Amino acid sequence: AAFLRQELQNGGAATDVAAIEAMLSEWLAVVEDQANESRHVDERNAAVDSLCRSALLHLSRHSLHALPEEAWLRLRAVVVRGWLLALLLLQDDDEEARCMMSRAVSAAVMSKSGVDQGKTRVAGVQAAKAIELVFHHVSHESLGAYEPVWHKFLASTLSNQSQSAAASTGTDTCDSGEGERLSDEAMARRLFEKECDNFQAEELLIIQLAALHVRRLASAAPPPALLSNSLAGKRTAEAATALSRLSAAVSAMQASGRGTSWAGGVTSRLDVFLHTYRLALACY
């Protein structure tokens, strides 16, 4: 991570972008693997530390203004992947990991606003607020407003097919056991506490923010050269699909004839109404 930071700081018009992109992608893949919730807490903390020490979260079109536009577009996808990893780590089960990641996000956002971090103490924020900062930062036109990787993440958050199928059938995808790797903590919770795997997961918040930013990005008029990468053209079709699925879900619940007001059955899990909520926000 330290080597990558130095390479990017020395970057310019003569930088071998293909080599830097390959190096960043390879390094980020390793960090993403270590950040998986099934990993030991020390490995996840190492992933947070590596992401924080690198300059990845501080990169934007402004900071790499010396790069040609085509070169920046190649690096932009990797940078957005780094921010998606930050979103994951902001929901880590370990408090220290969340605090470190929140502080790194605050520092990256402050650097974008031109604040001199050498003279200003970077204030840490709560993880939920840091998640909000990530969405606002990546959706800016200098970073991910026209990036397909970011668009795909926003759209998939609002149209989670696996969750849709589980909600319509009353099954729990988390218990399918299809080669899933579980941490000791998650296994203990499933076996003995019958609770969710990670109490720090902010899926409802992320769905809310995804809906808000899809609406904003789709409503904005992109430059003609970037029209193909905008969300505006897909907005009507995606909304119609979400409305159709929401109508089908409501009809299925009405036809079930259950004598309970619980959608999906009585359960202690936090995502009882998640499927319906996701579709309602997708329509929004």
PDB file of C-alpha atoms in Angstrom:
ATOM      1  CA  ALA A   1       0.000   0.000   0.000  1.00  0.00           C
ATOM      2  CA  ALA A   2       2.848   2.401   0.843  1.00  0.00           C
ATOM      3  CA  PHE A   3       4.531   1.625  -2.492  1.00  0.00           C
ATOM      4  CA  LEU A   4       1.298   2.284  -4.383  1.00  0.00           C
ATOM      5  CA  ARG A   5       0.904   5.607  -2.604  1.00  0.00           C
ATOM      6  CA  GLN A   6       4.384   6.686  -3.701  1.00  0.00           C
ATOM      7  CA  GLU A   7       3.781   5.567  -7.285  1.00  0.00           C
ATOM      8  CA  LEU A   8       0.529   7.506  -7.517  1.00  0.00           C
ATOM      9  CA  GLN A   9       2.018  10.627  -5.971  1.00  0.00           C
ATOM     10  CA  ASN A  10       4.765  10.548  -8.609  1.00  0.00           C
ATOM     11  CA  GLY A  11       2.258   9.938 -11.405  1.00  0.00           C
ATOM     12  CA  GLY A  12       1.944  12.230 -14.354  1.00  0.00           C
ATOM     13  CA  ALA A  13       1.312  12.246 -18.046  1.00  0.00           C
ATOM     14  CA  ALA A  14       4.177   9.809 -18.630  1.00  0.00           C
ATOM     15  CA  THR A  15       2.881   7.278 -16.080  1.00  0.00           C
ATOM     16  CA  ASP A  16       2.420   3.716 -17.344  1.00  0.00           C
ATOM     17  CA  VAL A  17      -1.292   3.646 -16.595  1.00  0.00           C
ATOM     18  CA  ALA A  18      -1.741   0.021 -17.638  1.00  0.00           C
ATOM     19  CA  ALA A  19       0.898  -1.110 -15.131  1.00  0.00           C
ATOM     20  CA  ILE A  20      -0.526   1.064 -12.358  1.00  0.00           C
ATOM     21  CA  GLU A  21      -4.043  -0.177 -13.072  1.00  0.00           C
ATOM     22  CA  ALA A  22      -2.923  -3.819 -13.009  1.00  0.00           C
ATOM     23  CA  MET A  23      -0.989  -3.269  -9.785  1.00  0.00           C
ATOM     24  CA  LEU A  24      -3.899  -1.504  -8.110  1.00  0.00           C
ATOM     25  CA  SER A  25      -6.377  -4.177  -9.192  1.00  0.00           C
ATOM     26  CA  GLU A  26      -4.170  -7.005  -7.964  1.00  0.00           C
ATOM     27  CA  TRP A  27      -3.519  -5.308  -4.636  1.00  0.00           C
ATOM     28  CA  LEU A  28      -7.187  -4.406  -4.165  1.00  0.00           C
ATOM     29  CA  ALA A  29      -8.261  -7.994  -4.850  1.00  0.00           C
ATOM     30  CA  VAL A  30      -6.005  -9.164  -2.013  1.00  0.00           C
ATOM     31  CA  VAL A  31      -7.404  -6.529   0.355  1.00  0.00           C
ATOM     32  CA  GLU A  32     -10.989  -7.404  -0.611  1.00  0.00           C
ATOM     33  CA  ASP A  33     -10.308 -11.049   0.199  1.00  0.00           C
ATOM     34  CA  GLN A  34      -8.856 -10.144   3.604  1.00  0.00           C
ATOM     35  CA  ALA A  35     -11.824  -7.870   4.344  1.00  0.00           C
ATOM     36  CA  ASN A  36     -14.360 -10.682   4.024  1.00  0.00           C
ATOM     37  CA  GLU A  37     -16.412 -11.082   7.197  1.00  0.00           C
ATOM     38  CA  SER A  38     -15.421 -14.754   7.367  1.00  0.00           C
ATOM     39  CA  ARG A  39     -11.807 -13.716   7.971  1.00  0.00           C
ATOM     40  CA  HIS A  40     -10.270 -13.388  11.429  1.00  0.00           C
ATOM     41  CA  VAL A  41     -10.616  -9.961  12.998  1.00  0.00           C
ATOM     42  CA  ASP A  42      -6.843  -9.368  12.737  1.00  0.00           C
ATOM     43  CA  GLU A  43      -6.956  -9.995   8.985  1.00  0.00           C
ATOM     44  CA  ARG A  44      -9.883  -7.616   8.565  1.00  0.00           C
ATOM     45  CA  ASN A  45      -8.071  -4.960  10.595  1.00  0.00           C
ATOM     46  CA  ALA A  46      -5.043  -5.432   8.351  1.00  0.00           C
ATOM     47  CA  ALA A  47      -7.278  -4.844   5.323  1.00  0.00           C
ATOM     48  CA  VAL A  48      -8.546  -1.614   6.850  1.00  0.00           C
ATOM     49  CA  ASP A  49      -5.015  -0.492   7.692  1.00  0.00           C
ATOM     50  CA  SER A  50      -3.786  -1.230   4.168  1.00  0.00           C
ATOM     51  CA  LEU A  51      -6.648   0.673   2.534  1.00  0.00           C
ATOM     52  CA  CYS A  52      -6.111   3.619   4.894  1.00  0.00           C
ATOM     53  CA  ARG A  53      -2.340   3.763   4.242  1.00  0.00           C
ATOM     54  CA  SER A  54      -2.753   3.730   0.470  1.00  0.00           C
ATOM     55  CA  ALA A  55      -3.714   6.865  -1.433  1.00  0.00           C
ATOM     56  CA  LEU A  56      -6.599   5.133  -3.168  1.00  0.00           C
ATOM     57  CA  LEU A  57      -9.406   6.951  -1.347  1.00  0.00           C
ATOM     58  CA  HIS A  58      -7.738  10.317  -2.019  1.00  0.00           C
ATOM     59  CA  LEU A  59      -7.707   9.888  -5.798  1.00  0.00           C
ATOM     60  CA  SER A  60     -10.049  11.893  -8.003  1.00  0.00           C
ATOM     61  CA  ARG A  61      -9.977  13.634 -11.349  1.00  0.00           C
ATOM     62  CA  HIS A  62      -8.706  16.741  -9.579  1.00  0.00           C
ATOM     63  CA  SER A  63      -5.826  14.990  -7.805  1.00  0.00           C
ATOM     64  CA  LEU A  64      -4.778  13.230 -11.036  1.00  0.00           C
ATOM     65  CA  HIS A  65      -5.329  16.212 -13.320  1.00  0.00           C
ATOM     66  CA  ALA A  66      -2.017  15.537 -15.112  1.00  0.00           C
ATOM     67  CA  LEU A  67      -3.290  12.199 -16.443  1.00  0.00           C
ATOM     68  CA  PRO A  68      -4.963  12.089 -19.858  1.00  0.00           C
ATOM     69  CA  GLU A  69      -8.736  11.622 -19.735  1.00  0.00           C
ATOM     70  CA  GLU A  70      -8.549   8.074 -21.130  1.00  0.00           C
ATOM     71  CA  ALA A  71      -6.007   7.081 -18.487  1.00  0.00           C
ATOM     72  CA  TRP A  72      -8.152   8.513 -15.701  1.00  0.00           C
ATOM     73  CA  LEU A  73     -11.195   6.581 -16.907  1.00  0.00           C
ATOM     74  CA  ARG A  74      -9.213   3.347 -16.575  1.00  0.00           C
ATOM     75  CA  LEU A  75      -8.135   4.139 -13.030  1.00  0.00           C
ATOM     76  CA  ARG A  76     -11.530   5.484 -11.991  1.00  0.00           C
ATOM     77  CA  ALA A  77     -13.155   2.049 -11.902  1.00  0.00           C
ATOM     78  CA  VAL A  78     -10.477   0.761  -9.505  1.00  0.00           C
ATOM     79  CA  VAL A  79     -10.843   3.829  -7.284  1.00  0.00           C
ATOM     80  CA  VAL A  80     -14.607   3.302  -7.064  1.00  0.00           C
ATOM     81  CA  ARG A  81     -13.977  -0.340  -6.138  1.00  0.00           C
ATOM     82  CA  GLY A  82     -11.828   0.951  -3.291  1.00  0.00           C
ATOM     83  CA  TRP A  83     -14.712   3.084  -2.032  1.00  0.00           C
ATOM     84  CA  LEU A  84     -17.074   0.103  -2.241  1.00  0.00           C
ATOM     85  CA  LEU A  85     -14.614  -1.795  -0.069  1.00  0.00           C
ATOM     86  CA  ALA A  86     -14.640   1.121   2.369  1.00  0.00           C
ATOM     87  CA  LEU A  87     -18.435   0.811   2.529  1.00  0.00           C
ATOM     88  CA  LEU A  88     -18.065  -2.843   3.480  1.00  0.00           C
ATOM     89  CA  LEU A  89     -15.464  -2.143   6.162  1.00  0.00           C
ATOM     90  CA  LEU A  90     -17.574   0.643   7.663  1.00  0.00           C
ATOM     91  CA  GLN A  91     -20.005  -2.138   8.588  1.00  0.00           C
ATOM     92  CA  ASP A  92     -17.400  -4.478  10.038  1.00  0.00           C
ATOM     93  CA  ASP A  93     -18.313  -6.286  13.238  1.00  0.00           C
ATOM     94  CA  ASP A  94     -15.138  -5.009  14.925  1.00  0.00           C
ATOM     95  CA  GLU A  95     -15.359  -1.551  16.486  1.00  0.00           C
ATOM     96  CA  GLU A  96     -11.692  -0.728  15.905  1.00  0.00           C
ATOM     97  CA  ALA A  97     -11.987  -1.538  12.198  1.00  0.00           C
ATOM     98  CA  ARG A  98     -15.062   0.667  11.840  1.00  0.00           C
ATOM     99  CA  CYS A  99     -13.412   3.575  13.667  1.00  0.00           C
ATOM    100  CA  MET A 100     -10.253   3.377  11.536  1.00  0.00           C
ATOM    101  CA  MET A 101     -12.274   3.259   8.339  1.00  0.00           C
ATOM    102  CA  SER A 102     -14.499   6.157   9.424  1.00  0.00           C
ATOM    103  CA  ARG A 103     -11.459   8.276  10.118  1.00  0.00           C
ATOM    104  CA  ALA A 104      -9.948   7.440   6.712  1.00  0.00           C
ATOM    105  CA  VAL A 105     -13.195   8.354   4.957  1.00  0.00           C
ATOM    106  CA  SER A 106     -13.313  11.676   6.826  1.00  0.00           C
ATOM    107  CA  ALA A 107      -9.718  12.426   5.800  1.00  0.00           C
ATOM    108  CA  ALA A 108     -10.403  11.587   2.137  1.00  0.00           C
ATOM    109  CA  VAL A 109     -13.500  13.790   2.028  1.00  0.00           C
ATOM    110  CA  MET A 110     -11.617  16.653   3.693  1.00  0.00           C
ATOM    111  CA  SER A 111      -8.776  16.372   1.178  1.00  0.00           C
ATOM    112  CA  LYS A 112     -11.302  16.733  -1.645  1.00  0.00           C
ATOM    113  CA  SER A 113     -12.592  19.972  -0.106  1.00  0.00           C
ATOM    114  CA  GLY A 114      -9.050  21.362  -0.018  1.00  0.00           C
ATOM    115  CA  VAL A 115      -8.597  21.272   3.745  1.00  0.00           C
ATOM    116  CA  ASP A 116      -4.953  21.227   4.847  1.00  0.00           C
ATOM    117  CA  GLN A 117      -4.806  18.107   7.016  1.00  0.00           C
ATOM    118  CA  GLY A 118      -1.391  19.132   8.316  1.00  0.00           C
ATOM    119  CA  LYS A 119      -3.001  22.050  10.112  1.00  0.00           C
ATOM    120  CA  THR A 120      -6.416  20.565  10.807  1.00  0.00           C
ATOM    121  CA  ARG A 121      -7.128  17.588  12.997  1.00  0.00           C
ATOM    122  CA  VAL A 122      -9.229  15.043  11.137  1.00  0.00           C
ATOM    123  CA  ALA A 123     -12.356  14.408  13.162  1.00  0.00           C
ATOM    124  CA  GLY A 124     -13.695  10.895  13.248  1.00  0.00           C
ATOM    125  CA  VAL A 125     -17.393  10.379  12.558  1.00  0.00           C
ATOM    126  CA  GLN A 126     -19.772   7.574  13.366  1.00  0.00           C
ATOM    127  CA  ALA A 127     -19.841   4.749  10.846  1.00  0.00           C
ATOM    128  CA  ALA A 128     -23.395   5.542   9.718  1.00  0.00           C
ATOM    129  CA  LYS A 129     -22.408   9.133   8.947  1.00  0.00           C
ATOM    130  CA  ALA A 130     -19.258   7.942   7.178  1.00  0.00           C
ATOM    131  CA  ILE A 131     -21.417   5.715   4.948  1.00  0.00           C
ATOM    132  CA  GLU A 132     -23.423   8.785   3.983  1.00  0.00           C
ATOM    133  CA  LEU A 133     -20.189  10.657   3.219  1.00  0.00           C
ATOM    134  CA  VAL A 134     -19.057   7.803   0.948  1.00  0.00           C
ATOM    135  CA  PHE A 135     -22.230   8.025  -1.146  1.00  0.00           C
ATOM    136  CA  HIS A 136     -21.996  11.797  -1.529  1.00  0.00           C
ATOM    137  CA  HIS A 137     -18.278  11.650  -2.340  1.00  0.00           C
ATOM    138  CA  VAL A 138     -18.431   8.877  -4.943  1.00  0.00           C
ATOM    139  CA  SER A 139     -21.541  10.313  -6.622  1.00  0.00           C
ATOM    140  CA  HIS A 140     -19.708  13.563  -7.325  1.00  0.00           C
ATOM    141  CA  GLU A 141     -18.925  14.258 -10.980  1.00  0.00           C
ATOM    142  CA  SER A 142     -15.191  14.278 -10.224  1.00  0.00           C
ATOM    143  CA  LEU A 143     -15.315  10.606  -9.259  1.00  0.00           C
ATOM    144  CA  GLY A 144     -18.170   8.183  -9.833  1.00  0.00           C
ATOM    145  CA  ALA A 145     -21.143  10.139 -11.163  1.00  0.00           C
ATOM    146  CA  TYR A 146     -20.623   8.592 -14.611  1.00  0.00           C
ATOM    147  CA  GLU A 147     -18.779   5.430 -13.599  1.00  0.00           C
ATOM    148  CA  PRO A 148     -20.546   2.166 -14.611  1.00  0.00           C
ATOM    149  CA  VAL A 149     -19.132   0.330 -11.569  1.00  0.00           C
ATOM    150  CA  TRP A 150     -20.890   2.787  -9.235  1.00  0.00           C
ATOM    151  CA  HIS A 151     -24.093   2.684 -11.288  1.00  0.00           C
ATOM    152  CA  LYS A 152     -24.112  -1.113 -11.169  1.00  0.00           C
ATOM    153  CA  PHE A 153     -23.689  -1.086  -7.394  1.00  0.00           C
ATOM    154  CA  LEU A 154     -26.557   1.379  -6.906  1.00  0.00           C
ATOM    155  CA  ALA A 155     -28.876  -0.524  -9.232  1.00  0.00           C
ATOM    156  CA  SER A 156     -28.068  -3.939  -7.773  1.00  0.00           C
ATOM    157  CA  THR A 157     -28.638  -2.620  -4.250  1.00  0.00           C
ATOM    158  CA  LEU A 158     -32.205  -1.765  -5.230  1.00  0.00           C
ATOM    159  CA  SER A 159     -32.846  -4.962  -7.208  1.00  0.00           C
ATOM    160  CA  ASN A 160     -31.301  -7.726  -5.140  1.00  0.00           C
ATOM    161  CA  GLN A 161     -32.639 -10.775  -6.955  1.00  0.00           C
ATOM    162  CA  SER A 162     -31.469 -13.292  -4.344  1.00  0.00           C
ATOM    163  CA  GLN A 163     -33.221 -11.381  -1.582  1.00  0.00           C
ATOM    164  CA  SER A 164     -36.314 -11.046  -3.773  1.00  0.00           C
ATOM    165  CA  ALA A 165     -36.543 -14.796  -4.297  1.00  0.00           C
ATOM    166  CA  ALA A 166     -36.021 -15.477  -0.616  1.00  0.00           C
ATOM    167  CA  ALA A 167     -38.708 -13.024   0.423  1.00  0.00           C
ATOM    168  CA  SER A 168     -41.250 -14.400  -2.034  1.00  0.00           C
ATOM    169  CA  THR A 169     -40.705 -17.995  -0.928  1.00  0.00           C
ATOM    170  CA  GLY A 170     -40.292 -17.314   2.777  1.00  0.00           C
ATOM    171  CA  THR A 171     -36.811 -18.826   2.842  1.00  0.00           C
ATOM    172  CA  ASP A 172     -33.616 -17.445   4.268  1.00  0.00           C
ATOM    173  CA  THR A 173     -30.758 -17.199   1.770  1.00  0.00           C
ATOM    174  CA  CYS A 174     -28.272 -16.892   4.614  1.00  0.00           C
ATOM    175  CA  ASP A 175     -28.994 -20.460   5.650  1.00  0.00           C
ATOM    176  CA  SER A 176     -28.640 -22.048   2.221  1.00  0.00           C
ATOM    177  CA  GLY A 177     -25.185 -23.342   3.083  1.00  0.00           C
ATOM    178  CA  GLU A 178     -23.896 -23.275  -0.484  1.00  0.00           C
ATOM    179  CA  GLY A 179     -20.224 -23.324   0.384  1.00  0.00           C
ATOM    180  CA  GLU A 180     -20.567 -20.261   2.572  1.00  0.00           C
ATOM    181  CA  ARG A 181     -17.650 -19.400   4.860  1.00  0.00           C
ATOM    182  CA  LEU A 182     -18.677 -18.216   8.294  1.00  0.00           C
ATOM    183  CA  SER A 183     -16.649 -16.595  11.015  1.00  0.00           C
ATOM    184  CA  ASP A 184     -16.755 -18.168  14.479  1.00  0.00           C
ATOM    185  CA  GLU A 185     -18.832 -15.247  15.717  1.00  0.00           C
ATOM    186  CA  ALA A 186     -21.402 -15.619  12.939  1.00  0.00           C
ATOM    187  CA  MET A 187     -21.647 -19.377  13.479  1.00  0.00           C
ATOM    188  CA  ALA A 188     -22.195 -18.914  17.214  1.00  0.00           C
ATOM    189  CA  ARG A 189     -24.957 -16.411  16.600  1.00  0.00           C
ATOM    190  CA  ARG A 190     -26.734 -18.677  14.142  1.00  0.00           C
ATOM    191  CA  LEU A 191     -26.511 -21.739  16.342  1.00  0.00           C
ATOM    192  CA  PHE A 192     -27.140 -20.303  19.791  1.00  0.00           C
ATOM    193  CA  GLU A 193     -28.470 -16.752  19.611  1.00  0.00           C
ATOM    194  CA  LYS A 194     -30.488 -17.107  16.380  1.00  0.00           C
ATOM    195  CA  GLU A 195     -29.581 -13.556  15.468  1.00  0.00           C
ATOM    196  CA  CYS A 196     -28.145 -11.865  12.400  1.00  0.00           C
ATOM    197  CA  ASP A 197     -24.499 -12.401  11.475  1.00  0.00           C
ATOM    198  CA  ASN A 198     -23.441  -8.800  11.889  1.00  0.00           C
ATOM    199  CA  PHE A 199     -25.238  -6.320  14.113  1.00  0.00           C
ATOM    200  CA  GLN A 200     -23.289  -3.475  12.518  1.00  0.00           C
ATOM    201  CA  ALA A 201     -24.609  -4.055   8.996  1.00  0.00           C
ATOM    202  CA  GLU A 202     -26.458  -0.983   7.714  1.00  0.00           C
ATOM    203  CA  GLU A 203     -28.367  -2.496   4.812  1.00  0.00           C
ATOM    204  CA  LEU A 204     -31.482  -0.375   5.282  1.00  0.00           C
ATOM    205  CA  LEU A 205     -29.402   2.809   5.355  1.00  0.00           C
ATOM    206  CA  ILE A 206     -27.496   1.758   2.235  1.00  0.00           C
ATOM    207  CA  ILE A 207     -30.760   1.013   0.396  1.00  0.00           C
ATOM    208  CA  GLN A 208     -32.071   4.465   1.353  1.00  0.00           C
ATOM    209  CA  LEU A 209     -28.906   6.186   0.152  1.00  0.00           C
ATOM    210  CA  ALA A 210     -28.790   4.115  -3.037  1.00  0.00           C
ATOM    211  CA  ALA A 211     -32.362   5.150  -3.893  1.00  0.00           C
ATOM    212  CA  LEU A 212     -31.585   8.800  -3.193  1.00  0.00           C
ATOM    213  CA  HIS A 213     -28.465   8.851  -5.342  1.00  0.00           C
ATOM    214  CA  VAL A 214     -29.999   6.883  -8.206  1.00  0.00           C
ATOM    215  CA  ARG A 215     -32.751   9.497  -8.290  1.00  0.00           C
ATOM    216  CA  ARG A 216     -30.266  12.378  -8.218  1.00  0.00           C
ATOM    217  CA  LEU A 217     -27.905  10.924 -10.815  1.00  0.00           C
ATOM    218  CA  ALA A 218     -30.740   9.905 -13.144  1.00  0.00           C
ATOM    219  CA  SER A 219     -32.312  13.369 -12.893  1.00  0.00           C
ATOM    220  CA  ALA A 220     -29.063  15.183 -13.682  1.00  0.00           C
ATOM    221  CA  ALA A 221     -28.333  15.951 -17.320  1.00  0.00           C
ATOM    222  CA  PRO A 222     -24.914  14.450 -18.167  1.00  0.00           C
ATOM    223  CA  PRO A 223     -22.659  15.849 -20.873  1.00  0.00           C
ATOM    224  CA  PRO A 224     -23.538  14.390 -24.323  1.00  0.00           C
ATOM    225  CA  ALA A 225     -20.253  12.448 -24.429  1.00  0.00           C
ATOM    226  CA  LEU A 226     -21.189  10.664 -21.197  1.00  0.00           C
ATOM    227  CA  LEU A 227     -24.841  10.025 -21.979  1.00  0.00           C
ATOM    228  CA  SER A 228     -24.242   6.306 -22.550  1.00  0.00           C
ATOM    229  CA  ASN A 229     -22.944   5.940 -18.981  1.00  0.00           C
ATOM    230  CA  SER A 230     -25.860   7.767 -17.353  1.00  0.00           C
ATOM    231  CA  LEU A 231     -28.740   6.247 -15.409  1.00  0.00           C
ATOM    232  CA  ALA A 232     -31.383   8.424 -17.077  1.00  0.00           C
ATOM    233  CA  GLY A 233     -32.039   6.041 -19.964  1.00  0.00           C
ATOM    234  CA  LYS A 234     -32.642   3.087 -17.660  1.00  0.00           C
ATOM    235  CA  ARG A 235     -34.744   4.916 -15.093  1.00  0.00           C
ATOM    236  CA  THR A 236     -38.220   4.289 -16.538  1.00  0.00           C
ATOM    237  CA  ALA A 237     -37.649   0.599 -17.239  1.00  0.00           C
ATOM    238  CA  GLU A 238     -36.097  -0.066 -13.822  1.00  0.00           C
ATOM    239  CA  ALA A 239     -38.942   1.735 -12.029  1.00  0.00           C
ATOM    240  CA  ALA A 240     -41.548  -0.251 -13.980  1.00  0.00           C
ATOM    241  CA  THR A 241     -39.805  -3.509 -13.101  1.00  0.00           C
ATOM    242  CA  ALA A 242     -39.648  -2.588  -9.411  1.00  0.00           C
ATOM    243  CA  LEU A 243     -43.328  -1.595  -9.380  1.00  0.00           C
ATOM    244  CA  SER A 244     -44.303  -4.879 -11.018  1.00  0.00           C
ATOM    245  CA  ARG A 245     -42.295  -6.892  -8.476  1.00  0.00           C
ATOM    246  CA  LEU A 246     -43.746  -4.884  -5.600  1.00  0.00           C
ATOM    247  CA  SER A 247     -47.271  -5.514  -6.852  1.00  0.00           C
ATOM    248  CA  ALA A 248     -46.542  -9.236  -7.176  1.00  0.00           C
ATOM    249  CA  ALA A 249     -45.096  -9.377  -3.655  1.00  0.00           C
ATOM    250  CA  VAL A 250     -48.163  -7.661  -2.154  1.00  0.00           C
ATOM    251  CA  SER A 251     -50.498  -9.949  -4.104  1.00  0.00           C
ATOM    252  CA  ALA A 252     -48.604 -13.014  -2.870  1.00  0.00           C
ATOM    253  CA  MET A 253     -48.925 -11.890   0.743  1.00  0.00           C
ATOM    254  CA  GLN A 254     -52.664 -11.203   0.319  1.00  0.00           C
ATOM    255  CA  ALA A 255     -53.235 -14.579  -1.289  1.00  0.00           C
ATOM    256  CA  SER A 256     -51.327 -16.499   1.382  1.00  0.00           C
ATOM    257  CA  GLY A 257     -54.255 -16.304   3.786  1.00  0.00           C
ATOM    258  CA  ARG A 258     -51.975 -16.241   6.816  1.00  0.00           C
ATOM    259  CA  GLY A 259     -53.451 -15.144  10.101  1.00  0.00           C
ATOM    260  CA  THR A 260     -50.417 -13.043  10.914  1.00  0.00           C
ATOM    261  CA  SER A 261     -49.327  -9.539  10.052  1.00  0.00           C
ATOM    262  CA  TRP A 262     -45.691 -10.610   9.672  1.00  0.00           C
ATOM    263  CA  ALA A 263     -44.377 -10.453   6.106  1.00  0.00           C
ATOM    264  CA  GLY A 264     -42.108 -13.441   5.665  1.00  0.00           C
ATOM    265  CA  GLY A 265     -43.151 -15.112   8.903  1.00  0.00           C
ATOM    266  CA  VAL A 266     -42.298 -14.423  12.520  1.00  0.00           C
ATOM    267  CA  THR A 267     -38.534 -14.128  12.859  1.00  0.00           C
ATOM    268  CA  SER A 268     -35.923 -12.413  14.979  1.00  0.00           C
ATOM    269  CA  ARG A 269     -33.939 -11.280  11.937  1.00  0.00           C
ATOM    270  CA  LEU A 270     -33.698  -7.559  11.196  1.00  0.00           C
ATOM    271  CA  ASP A 271     -34.594  -7.833   7.492  1.00  0.00           C
ATOM    272  CA  VAL A 272     -38.225  -8.981   7.824  1.00  0.00           C
ATOM    273  CA  PHE A 273     -39.555  -6.169   5.663  1.00  0.00           C
ATOM    274  CA  LEU A 274     -36.342  -5.588   3.731  1.00  0.00           C
ATOM    275  CA  HIS A 275     -37.603  -6.968   0.417  1.00  0.00           C
ATOM    276  CA  THR A 276     -40.750  -4.804   0.357  1.00  0.00           C
ATOM    277  CA  TYR A 277     -38.832  -1.774   1.587  1.00  0.00           C
ATOM    278  CA  ARG A 278     -36.192  -2.234  -1.117  1.00  0.00           C
ATOM    279  CA  LEU A 279     -38.828  -2.378  -3.871  1.00  0.00           C
ATOM    280  CA  ALA A 280     -40.688   0.671  -2.551  1.00  0.00           C
ATOM    281  CA  LEU A 281     -37.473   2.698  -2.590  1.00  0.00           C
ATOM    282  CA  ALA A 282     -36.610   1.361  -6.050  1.00  0.00           C
ATOM    283  CA  CYS A 283     -39.936   2.761  -7.274  1.00  0.00           C
ATOM    284  CA  TYR A 284     -39.032   6.073  -5.626  1.00  0.00           C
TER     285      TYR A 284
END
